[in-house]
mmCIF file of C-alpha atoms in Angstrom:
data_model
loop_
_atom_site.group_PDB
_atom_site.id
_atom_site.type_symbol
_atom_site.label_atom_id
_atom_site.label_comp_id
_atom_site.label_asym_id
_atom_site.label_seq_id
_atom_site.Cartn_x
_atom_site.Cartn_y
_atom_site.Cartn_z
ATOM 1 C CA MET A 1 235.220 28.035 27.552
ATOM 2 C CA ASP A 2 236.270 25.182 29.204
ATOM 3 C CA ASN A 3 234.617 21.876 29.396
ATOM 4 C CA ILE A 4 232.052 22.596 31.806
ATOM 5 C CA LYS A 5 230.845 18.761 32.267
ATOM 6 C CA TRP A 6 234.673 18.155 32.289
ATOM 7 C CA ILE A 7 235.052 20.451 35.210
ATOM 8 C CA LYS A 8 231.933 19.283 37.458
ATOM 9 C CA LYS A 9 232.953 15.597 36.546
ATOM 10 C CA GLN A 10 236.645 16.227 37.704
ATOM 11 C CA ILE A 11 235.343 18.342 41.201
ATOM 12 C CA ARG A 12 233.117 14.929 42.033
ATOM 13 C CA SER A 13 235.502 13.102 42.028
ATOM 14 C CA THR A 14 238.179 14.018 44.061
ATOM 15 C CA LEU A 15 238.708 15.083 47.922
ATOM 16 C CA ASP A 16 241.885 17.258 47.228
ATOM 17 C CA TYR A 17 240.808 20.992 47.931
ATOM 18 C CA GLN A 18 243.686 21.791 46.473
ATOM 19 C CA TYR A 19 243.208 20.388 42.477
ATOM 20 C CA ILE A 20 239.444 21.494 42.680
ATOM 21 C CA THR A 21 240.711 25.254 44.257
ATOM 22 C CA LYS A 22 242.588 25.212 40.869
ATOM 23 C CA ILE A 23 239.823 23.818 38.679
ATOM 24 C CA VAL A 24 237.394 26.569 40.130
ATOM 25 C CA ASP A 25 239.671 29.759 40.346
ATOM 26 C CA ASP A 26 240.270 29.034 36.905
ATOM 27 C CA TYR A 27 237.457 28.284 35.224
ATOM 28 C CA LEU A 28 236.423 31.772 36.713
ATOM 29 C CA GLU A 29 239.763 33.710 35.655
ATOM 30 C CA LYS A 30 239.277 32.564 32.350
ATOM 31 C CA ASN A 31 235.204 32.647 32.073
ATOM 32 C CA ASP A 32 233.539 34.793 34.483
ATOM 33 C CA LYS A 33 235.511 37.708 35.578
ATOM 34 C CA ASP A 34 232.073 39.527 35.654
ATOM 35 C CA PHE A 35 231.202 37.649 38.770
ATOM 36 C CA LEU A 36 234.512 37.711 40.291
ATOM 37 C CA LYS A 37 234.010 41.890 39.842
ATOM 38 C CA GLN A 38 230.714 41.751 41.634
ATOM 39 C CA TYR A 39 231.324 39.196 44.554
ATOM 40 C CA GLN A 40 233.987 41.135 45.306
ATOM 41 C CA GLU A 41 232.198 44.438 45.708
ATOM 42 C CA ASN A 42 229.446 42.290 47.161
ATOM 43 C CA ASN A 43 227.147 44.412 45.059
ATOM 44 C CA LEU A 44 223.169 43.934 45.746
ATOM 45 C CA ASP A 45 221.755 47.386 44.520
ATOM 46 C CA PHE A 46 220.647 45.419 41.887
ATOM 47 C CA ILE A 47 219.865 41.658 40.945
ATOM 48 C CA TYR A 48 223.134 40.015 39.483
ATOM 49 C CA ILE A 49 222.518 36.806 38.470
ATOM 50 C CA SER A 50 225.192 34.728 37.977
ATOM 51 C CA LYS A 51 225.981 32.635 35.077
ATOM 52 C CA GLN A 52 224.247 28.951 35.091
ATOM 53 C CA GLU A 53 227.771 27.243 35.430
ATOM 54 C CA THR A 54 229.191 29.550 38.049
ATOM 55 C CA MET A 55 226.682 28.686 40.038
ATOM 56 C CA ASP A 56 226.817 25.028 39.455
ATOM 57 C CA ILE A 57 230.514 24.855 39.761
ATOM 58 C CA ILE A 58 230.868 26.713 42.704
ATOM 59 C CA PHE A 59 228.003 24.986 45.041
ATOM 60 C CA ILE A 60 229.551 21.298 43.637
ATOM 61 C CA ALA A 61 233.139 22.242 44.900
ATOM 62 C CA ILE A 62 231.421 23.465 48.478
ATOM 63 C CA SER A 63 229.842 19.701 48.888
ATOM 64 C CA HIS A 64 233.289 18.175 48.415
ATOM 65 C CA ILE A 65 235.340 20.578 50.452
ATOM 66 C CA SER A 66 236.157 20.030 54.069
ATOM 67 C CA LYS A 67 233.906 22.436 56.185
ATOM 68 C CA ASN A 68 237.121 23.023 58.183
ATOM 69 C CA SER A 69 239.125 24.457 55.304
ATOM 70 C CA SER A 70 239.740 28.627 54.184
ATOM 71 C CA VAL A 71 238.960 27.384 50.786
ATOM 72 C CA ASP A 72 235.832 26.416 51.865
ATOM 73 C CA LYS A 73 235.144 30.065 53.106
ATOM 74 C CA LYS A 74 236.175 31.701 50.378
ATOM 75 C CA TYR A 75 234.058 29.392 48.361
ATOM 76 C CA GLN A 76 230.679 29.796 51.141
ATOM 77 C CA GLN A 77 231.079 33.626 50.896
ATOM 78 C CA MET A 78 230.457 33.527 46.806
ATOM 79 C CA LYS A 79 227.440 30.793 47.471
ATOM 80 C CA GLU A 80 226.157 33.354 50.196
ATOM 81 C CA TYR A 81 226.597 36.068 47.696
ATOM 82 C CA ILE A 82 224.665 34.003 44.625
ATOM 83 C CA LEU A 83 222.046 33.324 46.864
ATOM 84 C CA LYS A 84 221.302 36.471 47.616
ATOM 85 C CA ASN A 85 220.500 37.502 44.495
ATOM 86 C CA HIS A 86 218.968 34.435 43.560
ATOM 87 C CA LEU A 87 216.729 34.838 46.213
ATOM 88 C CA LYS A 88 216.102 38.354 45.645
ATOM 89 C CA LYS A 89 214.333 37.728 41.950
ATOM 90 C CA LEU A 90 212.579 34.981 43.790
ATOM 91 C CA ASP A 91 210.945 37.443 46.162
ATOM 92 C CA LEU A 92 210.146 39.531 43.230
ATOM 93 C CA ILE A 93 208.760 36.584 41.792
ATOM 94 C CA LEU A 94 206.211 35.529 44.622
ATOM 95 C CA SER A 95 205.487 39.420 44.950
ATOM 96 C CA SER A 96 203.854 39.769 41.695
ATOM 97 C CA LEU A 97 201.687 36.279 42.402
ATOM 98 C CA ASN A 98 198.081 36.634 43.488
ATOM 99 C CA GLU A 99 196.738 35.313 47.043
ATOM 100 C CA GLU A 100 195.922 32.105 45.983
ATOM 101 C CA ASP A 101 198.839 31.629 43.826
ATOM 102 C CA ARG A 102 200.807 32.493 46.381
ATOM 103 C CA ILE A 103 199.702 30.253 49.124
ATOM 104 C CA ASP A 104 200.476 27.346 46.846
ATOM 105 C CA ALA A 105 203.811 28.055 45.765
ATOM 106 C CA GLY A 106 204.525 28.802 49.435
ATOM 107 C CA VAL A 107 208.138 30.001 49.885
ATOM 108 C CA GLY A 108 208.894 29.358 46.147
ATOM 109 C CA PHE A 109 210.837 25.948 46.086
ATOM 110 C CA ALA A 110 208.908 24.703 42.975
ATOM 111 C CA PHE A 111 210.704 27.542 41.394
ATOM 112 C CA ILE A 112 213.538 25.770 41.963
ATOM 113 C CA GLU A 113 212.441 22.228 41.634
ATOM 114 C CA TYR A 114 211.080 22.744 37.757
ATOM 115 C CA SER A 115 213.277 26.001 36.814
ATOM 116 C CA PRO A 116 215.814 24.157 34.380
ATOM 117 C CA LEU A 117 218.514 27.082 36.170
ATOM 118 C CA TYR A 118 218.847 24.618 38.902
ATOM 119 C CA GLN A 119 218.872 20.873 37.840
ATOM 120 C CA GLU A 120 222.345 19.712 39.466
ATOM 121 C CA LYS A 121 221.828 18.070 43.142
ATOM 122 C CA GLU A 122 223.971 20.421 44.724
ATOM 123 C CA VAL A 123 222.302 23.391 43.539
ATOM 124 C CA LYS A 124 218.815 22.341 44.373
ATOM 125 C CA ASP A 125 220.011 20.423 47.838
ATOM 126 C CA THR A 126 221.565 24.447 48.576
ATOM 127 C CA PHE A 127 218.373 26.200 48.243
ATOM 128 C CA ALA A 128 216.694 23.379 49.964
ATOM 129 C CA LYS A 129 218.902 22.899 53.055
ATOM 130 C CA TYR A 130 218.281 27.107 52.906
ATOM 131 C CA PHE A 131 214.550 27.345 52.848
ATOM 132 C CA MET A 132 214.344 24.479 55.394
ATOM 133 C CA ASP A 133 217.073 26.093 57.732
ATOM 134 C CA LYS A 134 215.136 29.400 57.298
ATOM 135 C CA ILE A 135 211.710 28.270 58.120
ATOM 136 C CA LEU A 136 212.934 26.091 61.216
ATOM 137 C CA SER A 137 214.737 28.796 62.793
ATOM 138 C CA GLU A 138 212.099 31.542 62.516
ATOM 139 C CA ASN A 139 209.814 29.170 63.633
ATOM 140 C CA LYS A 140 211.687 27.371 66.312
ATOM 141 C CA GLU A 141 209.139 28.189 69.677
ATOM 142 C CA GLN A 142 206.477 27.496 67.641
ATOM 143 C CA LEU A 143 207.940 24.160 66.720
ATOM 144 C CA SER A 144 209.001 23.022 70.260
ATOM 145 C CA LYS A 145 205.898 24.139 71.876
ATOM 146 C CA LYS A 146 203.543 22.142 68.714
ATOM 147 C CA ILE A 147 205.681 18.869 69.272
ATOM 148 C CA ASN A 148 204.802 19.412 73.567
ATOM 149 C CA LYS A 149 201.448 19.715 72.545
ATOM 150 C CA THR A 150 201.306 16.763 70.164
ATOM 151 C CA PHE A 151 203.206 14.421 72.141
ATOM 152 C CA LYS A 152 202.589 13.299 75.620
ATOM 153 C CA THR A 153 206.227 11.522 76.379
ATOM 154 C CA ILE A 154 209.309 11.889 74.255
ATOM 155 C CA GLN A 155 209.533 7.971 73.385
ATOM 156 C CA LYS A 156 206.359 8.462 71.602
ATOM 157 C CA PHE A 157 207.984 11.559 69.364
ATOM 158 C CA HIS A 158 210.937 9.158 68.813
ATOM 159 C CA GLN A 159 208.565 6.563 67.335
ATOM 160 C CA TYR A 160 206.771 8.465 65.478
ATOM 161 C CA GLY A 161 210.067 9.414 63.696
ATOM 162 C CA VAL A 162 212.274 13.154 64.207
ATOM 163 C CA LYS A 163 213.237 13.731 60.597
ATOM 164 C CA ARG A 164 209.502 12.278 59.513
ATOM 165 C CA TYR A 165 207.724 14.619 61.771
ATOM 166 C CA ILE A 166 210.166 18.088 60.663
ATOM 167 C CA ILE A 167 209.007 17.089 57.178
ATOM 168 C CA ASP A 168 205.085 16.815 58.068
ATOM 169 C CA TYR A 169 206.001 20.284 59.921
ATOM 170 C CA LEU A 170 207.796 21.976 56.998
ATOM 171 C CA SER A 171 204.606 20.999 54.057
ATOM 172 C CA PHE A 172 202.498 23.765 56.217
ATOM 173 C CA TYR A 173 204.997 25.839 54.529
ATOM 174 C CA ASP A 174 205.696 24.642 51.418
ATOM 175 C CA LYS A 175 204.388 21.180 49.755
ATOM 176 C CA TYR A 176 207.335 21.189 47.755
ATOM 177 C CA LEU A 177 209.863 21.252 49.858
ATOM 178 C CA ALA A 178 208.669 18.875 52.069
ATOM 179 C CA ASN A 179 208.619 16.289 49.121
ATOM 180 C CA TYR A 180 212.351 17.279 48.270
ATOM 181 C CA ILE A 181 213.794 16.661 51.914
ATOM 182 C CA ALA A 182 211.586 13.837 52.246
ATOM 183 C CA ILE A 183 213.624 12.116 49.134
ATOM 184 C CA ASN A 184 216.572 14.062 50.367
ATOM 185 C CA HIS A 185 216.420 13.293 54.417
ATOM 186 C CA LYS A 186 220.333 13.427 54.603
ATOM 187 C CA LEU A 187 219.727 17.440 54.504
ATOM 188 C CA ILE A 188 218.417 16.827 57.540
ATOM 189 C CA SER A 189 221.483 16.586 59.771
ATOM 190 C CA LYS A 190 222.332 16.442 62.968
ATOM 191 C CA GLU A 191 224.064 19.971 63.252
ATOM 192 C CA LEU A 192 220.203 20.782 62.186
ATOM 193 C CA LEU A 193 218.916 18.859 64.729
ATOM 194 C CA GLN A 194 221.111 20.179 67.730
ATOM 195 C CA SER A 195 220.651 23.305 66.753
ATOM 196 C CA LEU A 196 216.291 23.316 67.056
ATOM 197 C CA ASN A 197 217.230 22.365 71.039
ATOM 198 C CA ILE A 198 213.954 20.102 71.165
ATOM 199 C CA SER A 199 212.955 19.523 74.862
ATOM 200 C CA PHE A 200 210.368 18.195 76.742
ATOM 201 C CA PHE A 201 209.055 19.625 80.083
ATOM 202 C CA PHE A 202 207.694 16.420 82.267
ATOM 203 C CA GLN A 203 205.471 16.940 85.436
ATOM 204 C CA SER A 204 205.341 13.599 86.525
ATOM 205 C CA GLN A 205 208.161 10.999 87.746
ATOM 206 C CA GLU A 206 206.716 8.077 85.794
ATOM 207 C CA GLU A 207 206.937 10.133 82.694
ATOM 208 C CA ASN A 208 210.530 11.186 83.661
ATOM 209 C CA GLN A 209 211.714 7.274 83.210
ATOM 210 C CA SER A 210 213.733 8.035 80.259
ATOM 211 C CA PRO A 211 216.928 6.954 78.876
ATOM 212 C CA LEU A 212 217.456 10.055 77.730
ATOM 213 C CA PRO A 213 220.355 12.726 79.498
ATOM 214 C CA ILE A 214 218.412 15.046 82.443
ATOM 215 C CA LYS A 215 219.153 17.998 84.088
ATOM 216 C CA LYS A 216 217.452 20.239 86.287
ATOM 217 C CA ASP A 217 216.393 23.516 85.646
ATOM 218 C CA SER A 218 215.626 25.487 88.921
ATOM 219 C CA THR A 219 214.121 28.187 87.394
ATOM 220 C CA GLN A 220 210.799 26.296 86.631
ATOM 221 C CA ASN A 221 211.601 23.378 89.130
ATOM 222 C CA LYS A 222 210.554 20.810 86.505
ATOM 223 C CA ILE A 223 213.000 18.296 84.558
ATOM 224 C CA LEU A 224 214.573 19.095 81.384
ATOM 225 C CA ILE A 225 214.359 16.010 79.012
ATOM 226 C CA LEU A 226 217.198 17.446 76.311
ATOM 227 C CA SER A 227 215.786 14.873 72.834
ATOM 228 C CA LYS A 228 218.218 12.967 71.151
ATOM 229 C CA LYS A 229 220.951 14.115 69.209
#
């Protein structure tokens, strides 16, 4: 088998996506044809857990390839297949817990954090971002209402800190995930904040004295204050 540490080091040390592609494809062809077969068939009838080395190499490669490249799309699809299988396994683990333990486990990031299977930072980041995106997207409306109820003005919200509030919000669902995001807060990207489209409605003109862009909302006859991107 190829020297896995050498492969990881080579991927991390270059931005040449063609070189990265060659390294990853050579590894898969020589060491994990079974994964290639399962991935190409997209077989999710049973839980297929890829080799740890395969998951590590693909996730590391994704973090070092331009998002606009066709190569990235191929490895993104591999990543999605790996994620689906690991998440199915995690669901089985969580469903086997009693109610108290299940509440404490949250969405299950603790199993990712402390399992020897997920030690590479790029792997942990991938799972953390998946859980964070899922929680926020599924609770977007509730999050927006909670922010509006908690903060009287958009200025007070930004004074508190957008990322800080998101981390607080995540802690209601999984304290282990929230702690990890707090340490790795760059995972809260501008794209994520834009997708949440957090907005504020204010009744008085005095509260609308904000340097942020505004636009008329004719359907509700109010002023929509757009959050900072």
